Coordinates of C-alpha atoms in Angstrom, one line a residue:
Chain Q
X653 CA 14.2 9.8 -45.6
X654 CA 12.7 9.1 -42.1
X655 CA 12.8 6.8 -40.2
X656 CA 9.8 4.6 -41.9
X657 CA 11.5 5.4 -44.8
X658 CA 8.7 7.9 -45.9
X659 CA 10.3 11.1 -48.1
X660 CA 9.4 13.6 -45.7
X661 CA 11.7 14.9 -43.9
X662 CA 12.0 13.4 -40.1
X663 CA 12.3 16.4 -38.0
X664 CA 8.5 17.2 -39.3
X665 CA 7.2 13.9 -38.0
X666 CA 5.8 13.7 -34.3
X667 CA 8.0 11.4 -32.4
X668 CA 6.0 8.1 -32.1
X669 CA 6.7 6.5 -28.6
X670 CA 5.4 3.1 -27.1
X671 CA 5.6 3.0 -23.4
X672 CA 5.9 -0.8 -21.6
X673 CA 5.4 -0.6 -17.8
X674 CA 3.0 -2.8 -16.1
X675 CA 1.9 -0.1 -13.5
X676 CA -1.1 1.7 -14.5
X677 CA 0.2 4.6 -12.5
X678 CA 3.8 4.9 -14.2
X679 CA 2.2 4.7 -17.8
X680 CA 0.0 7.5 -16.6
X681 CA 3.1 9.6 -15.8
X682 CA 4.9 8.0 -18.7
X683 CA 2.0 9.2 -20.9
X684 CA 1.8 12.9 -19.2
X685 CA 5.5 13.3 -19.7
X686 CA 5.8 12.2 -23.8
X687 CA 2.9 14.4 -24.3
X688 CA 4.1 17.2 -22.5
X689 CA 7.0 17.1 -24.7
X690 CA 5.5 17.2 -27.7
X691 CA 5.4 13.6 -28.7
X692 CA 2.6 11.4 -29.4
X693 CA 2.6 7.7 -27.1
X694 CA 1.3 5.6 -29.9
X695 CA 0.9 2.4 -27.9
X696 CA 0.9 1.1 -24.5
X697 CA 2.4 -2.6 -23.2
X698 CA 1.8 -4.1 -20.0
X699 CA 4.8 -6.9 -19.9
X700 CA 7.6 -7.3 -22.2
X701 CA 6.0 -10.0 -24.6
X702 CA 3.4 -7.4 -25.8
X703 CA 5.8 -4.9 -25.9
X704 CA 7.4 -7.0 -28.7
X705 CA 4.2 -7.1 -30.7
X706 CA 3.5 -3.7 -30.3
X707 CA 6.4 -2.7 -32.0
X708 CA 5.9 -4.9 -34.9
X709 CA 2.4 -3.8 -35.3
X710 CA 3.2 0.3 -34.5
X711 CA 6.6 0.4 -35.4
X712 CA 7.4 3.4 -33.1
X713 CA 10.7 5.6 -33.0
X714 CA 11.3 4.9 -29.5
X715 CA 10.3 2.2 -26.8
X716 CA 10.6 2.7 -23.4
X717 CA 10.6 -0.5 -21.8
X718 CA 10.2 -1.5 -17.6
X719 CA 13.0 -3.8 -17.0
X720 CA 11.0 -5.4 -14.3
X721 CA 7.9 -6.7 -15.3
X722 CA 5.4 -9.8 -15.2
X723 CA 5.4 -12.1 -18.3
X724 CA 8.7 -10.9 -19.6
X725 CA 10.8 -8.2 -18.3
X726 CA 12.6 -5.1 -20.5
X727 CA 16.1 -6.9 -20.9
X728 CA 14.2 -9.8 -22.1
X729 CA 11.9 -8.1 -24.5
X730 CA 15.0 -5.7 -26.4
X731 CA 16.9 -8.5 -27.8
X732 CA 13.7 -9.6 -29.7
X733 CA 12.8 -6.0 -30.4
X734 CA 16.4 -4.6 -31.7
X735 CA 16.6 -8.0 -34.1
X736 CA 13.0 -7.2 -35.3
X737 CA 13.0 -3.4 -35.9
X738 CA 16.7 -2.4 -36.0
X739 CA 15.9 1.3 -36.3
X740 CA 14.3 1.5 -33.2
X741 CA 15.6 2.9 -30.3
X742 CA 15.1 1.6 -27.1
X743 CA 15.0 3.3 -23.6
X744 CA 15.0 1.1 -20.4
X745 CA 13.4 2.1 -17.2
X746 CA 14.2 0.9 -14.0
X747 CA 13.6 1.7 -10.3
X748 CA 17.2 1.3 -9.3
X749 CA 20.1 1.5 -11.3
X750 CA 22.9 -0.8 -10.8
X751 CA 26.1 -1.8 -13.0
X752 CA 24.6 -5.1 -13.2
X753 CA 21.6 -3.1 -15.3
X754 CA 24.1 -1.2 -17.5
X755 CA 26.5 -4.3 -18.2
X756 CA 23.6 -6.1 -19.6
X757 CA 22.2 -3.1 -21.4
X758 CA 25.4 -2.8 -23.3
X759 CA 25.9 -6.2 -24.2
X760 CA 22.2 -6.4 -25.5
X761 CA 22.4 -2.9 -27.4
X762 CA 19.6 -0.9 -25.7
X763 CA 20.3 2.8 -26.1
X764 CA 19.6 4.5 -23.0
X765 CA 19.0 4.0 -19.1
X766 CA 16.2 6.3 -17.0
X767 CA 15.6 5.9 -13.7
X768 CA 11.8 6.0 -12.4
X769 CA 12.7 8.2 -9.2
X770 CA 14.9 11.0 -11.2
X771 CA 13.6 14.0 -12.6
X772 CA 11.4 14.1 -15.4
X773 CA 13.3 16.4 -17.4
X774 CA 16.3 13.2 -17.3
X775 CA 13.7 10.7 -18.7
X776 CA 13.3 13.0 -21.4
X777 CA 16.7 14.1 -21.9
X778 CA 17.3 10.2 -22.4
X779 CA 14.8 10.1 -24.7
X780 CA 16.3 13.1 -26.9
X781 CA 19.8 11.5 -26.7
X782 CA 19.6 8.1 -27.9
X783 CA 17.4 9.9 -31.2
X784 CA 19.8 9.5 -34.5
X785 CA 21.1 12.9 -35.6
X786 CA 18.2 14.0 -37.3
X787 CA 15.9 13.7 -35.2
X788 CA 17.6 15.6 -32.1
X789 CA 15.4 18.9 -32.4
Chain G
X1166 CA -20.5 23.1 -8.6
X1167 CA -18.1 23.1 -5.5
X1168 CA -14.2 21.9 -6.5
X1169 CA -12.8 18.9 -4.8
X1170 CA -9.7 19.8 -3.5
X1171 CA -6.5 16.7 -3.7
X1172 CA -3.1 16.6 -2.3
X1173 CA -1.1 14.5 -4.2
X1174 CA 2.1 12.7 -2.0
X1175 CA 4.3 10.2 -3.9
X1176 CA 8.2 10.1 -4.1
X1177 CA 8.2 9.8 -7.6
X1178 CA 7.8 13.1 -9.9
X1179 CA 6.4 10.7 -12.6
X1180 CA 3.7 9.5 -11.0
X1181 CA 2.9 13.3 -9.6
X1182 CA 3.0 14.2 -12.7
X1183 CA 0.7 11.6 -13.8
X1184 CA -2.3 11.4 -10.6
X1185 CA -2.0 15.2 -11.3
X1186 CA -3.0 15.1 -15.2
X1187 CA -5.8 12.5 -15.1
X1188 CA -7.2 13.8 -12.0
X1189 CA -7.6 17.2 -13.0
X1190 CA -8.9 16.4 -16.9
X1191 CA -12.0 15.3 -14.1
X1192 CA -14.3 18.5 -14.0
X1193 CA -14.3 19.9 -10.6
X1194 CA -11.2 18.4 -9.3
X1195 CA -8.0 20.4 -8.4
X1196 CA -4.8 19.4 -6.9
X1197 CA -4.5 22.1 -4.7
X1198 CA -0.5 20.6 -3.3
X1199 CA 1.9 18.1 -4.2
X1200 CA 4.3 16.6 -1.7
X1201 CA 7.4 13.9 -2.1
X1202 CA 8.0 13.0 1.6
X1203 CA 5.2 12.1 4.2
X1204 CA 6.7 15.1 6.7
X1205 CA 5.7 17.1 3.4
X1206 CA 2.5 15.7 3.1
X1207 CA 1.4 16.2 6.7
X1208 CA 2.5 20.0 6.2
X1209 CA 0.7 20.2 3.3
X1210 CA -2.5 18.6 4.6
X1211 CA -2.4 20.5 7.7
X1212 CA -2.1 23.9 5.4
X1213 CA -4.6 23.4 2.6
X1214 CA -7.3 21.1 4.5
X1215 CA -7.8 19.4 1.2
X1216 CA -11.1 16.9 0.4
X1217 CA -9.2 14.2 -0.2
X1218 CA -5.2 13.4 0.4
X1219 CA -3.6 10.4 -1.9
X1220 CA -0.6 8.8 -0.3
X1221 CA 1.9 7.0 -1.5
X1222 CA 3.2 4.1 0.6
X1223 CA 6.5 4.2 0.1
X1224 CA 8.3 7.4 0.8
X1225 CA 11.4 8.3 2.1
X1226 CA 11.5 10.1 6.1
X1227 CA 7.9 8.9 7.0
X1228 CA 6.1 6.7 5.2
X1229 CA 2.3 7.0 3.7
X1230 CA 0.9 5.1 6.5
X1231 CA 2.4 6.9 9.4
X1232 CA 1.5 10.0 7.5
X1233 CA -1.8 9.0 6.9
X1234 CA -2.3 8.3 10.9
X1235 CA -1.0 11.8 11.5
X1236 CA -3.0 13.7 8.8
X1237 CA -6.1 11.2 10.7
X1238 CA -5.2 13.4 14.0
X1239 CA -4.3 16.8 12.5
X1240 CA -7.2 16.9 9.3
X1241 CA -9.5 14.5 10.7
X1242 CA -12.0 15.9 7.7
X1243 CA -9.8 14.8 4.9
X1244 CA -10.1 11.8 3.6
X1245 CA -7.2 9.6 2.6
X1246 CA -6.4 7.3 0.0
X1247 CA -3.5 5.0 0.4
X1248 CA -1.6 3.7 -3.3
X1249 CA 1.2 1.1 -3.3
X1250 CA 2.8 -1.3 -5.9
X1251 CA 0.6 -4.1 -5.0
X1252 CA -1.6 -5.9 -2.4
X1253 CA -0.5 -7.1 0.6
X1254 CA -2.3 -8.6 3.1
X1255 CA 0.0 -7.7 5.9
X1256 CA -0.5 -3.9 4.5
X1257 CA -4.5 -4.4 4.4
X1258 CA -4.3 -4.7 8.1
X1259 CA -2.0 -1.9 8.7
X1260 CA -4.3 0.4 6.8
X1261 CA -7.3 -0.6 8.1
X1262 CA -6.1 -0.3 11.5
X1263 CA -4.4 3.4 10.6
X1264 CA -8.3 4.0 9.4
X1265 CA -7.7 4.8 6.0
X1266 CA -10.7 3.9 4.1
X1267 CA -9.6 4.0 0.4
X1268 CA -6.4 1.6 -1.3
X1269 CA -5.3 1.4 -4.6
X1270 CA -2.5 0.0 -6.2
X1271 CA -0.5 1.4 -8.9
X1272 CA -1.4 -1.2 -11.3
X1273 CA -5.1 -0.7 -11.0
X1274 CA -6.7 1.1 -13.8
X1275 CA -7.7 5.2 -14.1
X1276 CA -11.6 4.0 -13.3
X1277 CA -10.5 2.6 -10.1
X1278 CA -8.5 5.7 -9.1
X1279 CA -11.5 7.7 -9.9
X1280 CA -13.8 5.9 -8.2
X1281 CA -12.2 5.7 -5.3
X1282 CA -11.7 9.9 -5.2
X1283 CA -15.2 9.9 -6.0
X1284 CA -16.4 7.1 -3.2
X1285 CA -14.1 9.7 -0.7
X1286 CA -15.2 12.9 -1.9
X1287 CA -18.5 11.5 -0.8
X1288 CA -17.2 10.6 2.4
X1289 CA -17.7 6.2 1.7
X1290 CA -14.6 3.8 1.9
X1291 CA -13.2 2.3 -1.5
X1292 CA -11.6 -0.9 -1.9
X1293 CA -11.3 -2.6 -5.1
X1294 CA -12.4 -6.6 -5.5
X1295 CA -9.5 -7.6 -5.4
X1296 CA -8.2 -5.8 -1.6
X1297 CA -11.7 -6.4 -0.2
X1298 CA -11.2 -10.3 -1.1
X1299 CA -7.7 -10.0 0.8
X1300 CA -9.7 -8.7 3.6
X1301 CA -12.4 -11.1 3.7
X1302 CA -9.7 -14.0 3.2
X1303 CA -7.5 -12.5 6.5
X1304 CA -11.0 -12.2 8.4
X1305 CA -11.9 -16.0 7.6
X1306 CA -8.6 -17.2 8.9
X1307 CA -8.0 -14.3 11.4
X1308 CA -10.9 -13.3 13.2
X1309 CA -8.4 -10.6 15.2
X1310 CA -6.8 -9.5 12.1
X1311 CA -8.3 -6.4 11.8
X1312 CA -7.3 -5.7 15.2
X1313 CA -3.6 -5.2 14.2
X1314 CA -3.4 -9.4 13.1
X1315 CA -3.1 -10.4 16.6
X1316 CA 0.0 -7.5 17.0
X1317 CA -0.4 -5.5 20.0
X1318 CA 0.3 -1.6 19.8
X1319 CA 3.7 -2.6 21.8
X1320 CA 4.8 -4.6 19.0
X1321 CA 3.6 -1.9 16.1
X1322 CA 6.7 -0.4 14.7
X1323 CA 7.4 2.9 15.2
X1324 CA 8.3 5.4 12.1
X1325 CA 12.0 5.6 12.7
X1326 CA 12.0 1.4 13.0
X1327 CA 10.5 1.4 9.6
X1328 CA 13.5 3.9 8.6
X1329 CA 16.0 1.6 10.1
X1330 CA 14.6 -1.7 7.9
X1331 CA 14.7 0.6 5.0
X1332 CA 18.0 1.3 5.7
X1333 CA 19.2 -2.1 6.7
X1334 CA 17.4 -3.9 3.6
X1335 CA 18.9 -1.6 1.3
X1336 CA 22.7 -3.4 2.7
X1337 CA 23.9 -0.5 5.4
X1338 CA 25.5 -1.3 8.2
X1339 CA 24.7 -0.4 11.7
X1340 CA 27.0 2.1 11.7
X1341 CA 25.8 3.2 8.3
X1342 CA 22.2 3.5 9.8
X1343 CA 23.7 5.7 12.9
X1344 CA 25.5 7.9 10.5
X1345 CA 22.3 8.5 8.6
X1346 CA 20.2 9.1 11.2
X1347 CA 22.7 11.2 13.5
X1348 CA 22.1 8.6 15.9
X1349 CA 25.0 6.4 18.4
X1350 CA 25.6 2.8 17.0
X1351 CA 24.9 1.7 20.3
X1352 CA 21.2 3.1 19.9
X1353 CA 20.7 1.8 16.0
X1354 CA 22.1 -1.7 17.0
X1355 CA 19.4 -1.3 19.9
X1356 CA 16.4 -0.7 17.4
X1357 CA 17.9 -3.2 15.2
X1358 CA 17.2 -5.9 18.1
X1359 CA 13.8 -4.3 19.0
X1360 CA 12.8 -5.0 15.2
X1361 CA 13.7 -8.2 14.9
X1362 CA 12.2 -9.0 18.3
X1363 CA 8.6 -7.3 16.9
X1364 CA 8.9 -8.6 13.6
X1365 CA 10.2 -12.2 15.2
X1366 CA 13.1 -12.5 12.5
X1367 CA 16.4 -13.5 12.9
X1368 CA 18.3 -12.7 9.7
X1369 CA 19.0 -9.5 7.6
X1370 CA 17.6 -12.2 5.2
X1371 CA 14.0 -12.1 6.6
X1372 CA 14.3 -8.6 7.5
X1373 CA 14.8 -7.9 3.3
X1374 CA 12.2 -10.3 2.8
X1375 CA 9.4 -8.4 5.2
X1376 CA 10.6 -5.0 3.5
X1377 CA 9.8 -6.1 0.7
X1378 CA 6.6 -7.6 1.4
X1379 CA 5.7 -4.4 3.1
X1380 CA 6.4 -2.2 0.4
X1381 CA 8.9 -0.4 2.9
X1382 CA 11.8 -1.0 0.2
X1383 CA 11.0 -1.4 -3.9
X1384 CA 12.2 -4.3 -5.5

């Protein structure tokens, strides 16, 4: 069984990623990076509230959540996303890494943290690192 | 069809990649060079002489504004499009003062970015309706707004001063600023005093607020 409960082997299905960031330029970069890795961008959101709705609607494997967004930030949206979609993998995305963000992430159960200023390879490595064992291909 | 050659400068690889992918999907547009600091952007533009240079405002070593000023001097045929995180009337003043004719923010749509590049390629200015509204509001409140908002050339911040504002706003002490920039503590303190005088601020908190508002540092 794969993440959707389909009988097909998990590694045959493309990883589906939802990206949530209020800046078009960041989403554009994320889209390009995710596609470049051979994965699919199944949807986009511009704030945490929208991300919660899109997760329910699209059932992605991974959601990349910008920490700082209008209406609702990523770390505020994450608990509800994890509650309604416990199999999803959540990667927080931030301009600046801090111990405070790490502590908050750990408390919420967010799986990974990627920094916007880091090389793109780091983001992709972070996504790979949070996948369940059977998806780490 | 002649190729439109573009240089992209942003310190974030993610942003450069997104811009490159999006702009190169447009027929006849080519990213001929990339830079991750203002200094590098000036050098690349001088070397490659592109039609358009897209400059992020907040870059290390030299910010986008100073890079734009230098590009205008060294490569006057290159049109400049500036990108910033969010709209700021102070920034618009400085952008216009630097002779920049295109400005979009990173939350503007791909369509705005394409329209901006198209306009600049035809040597026409491009400002989004939001930016135009801010300009007009400024004009309404201050007839001298576009001459520098009443700020004289003498009082305009230098590149070094903007760099020091960034370092102080990031929590560095005068000693740390001095070490980072390879100057004496006394020189760092003098710069600091000049900055406070020019900006008419009295505390580090005021300085941090200025840095955030003018996108010298990112929130």
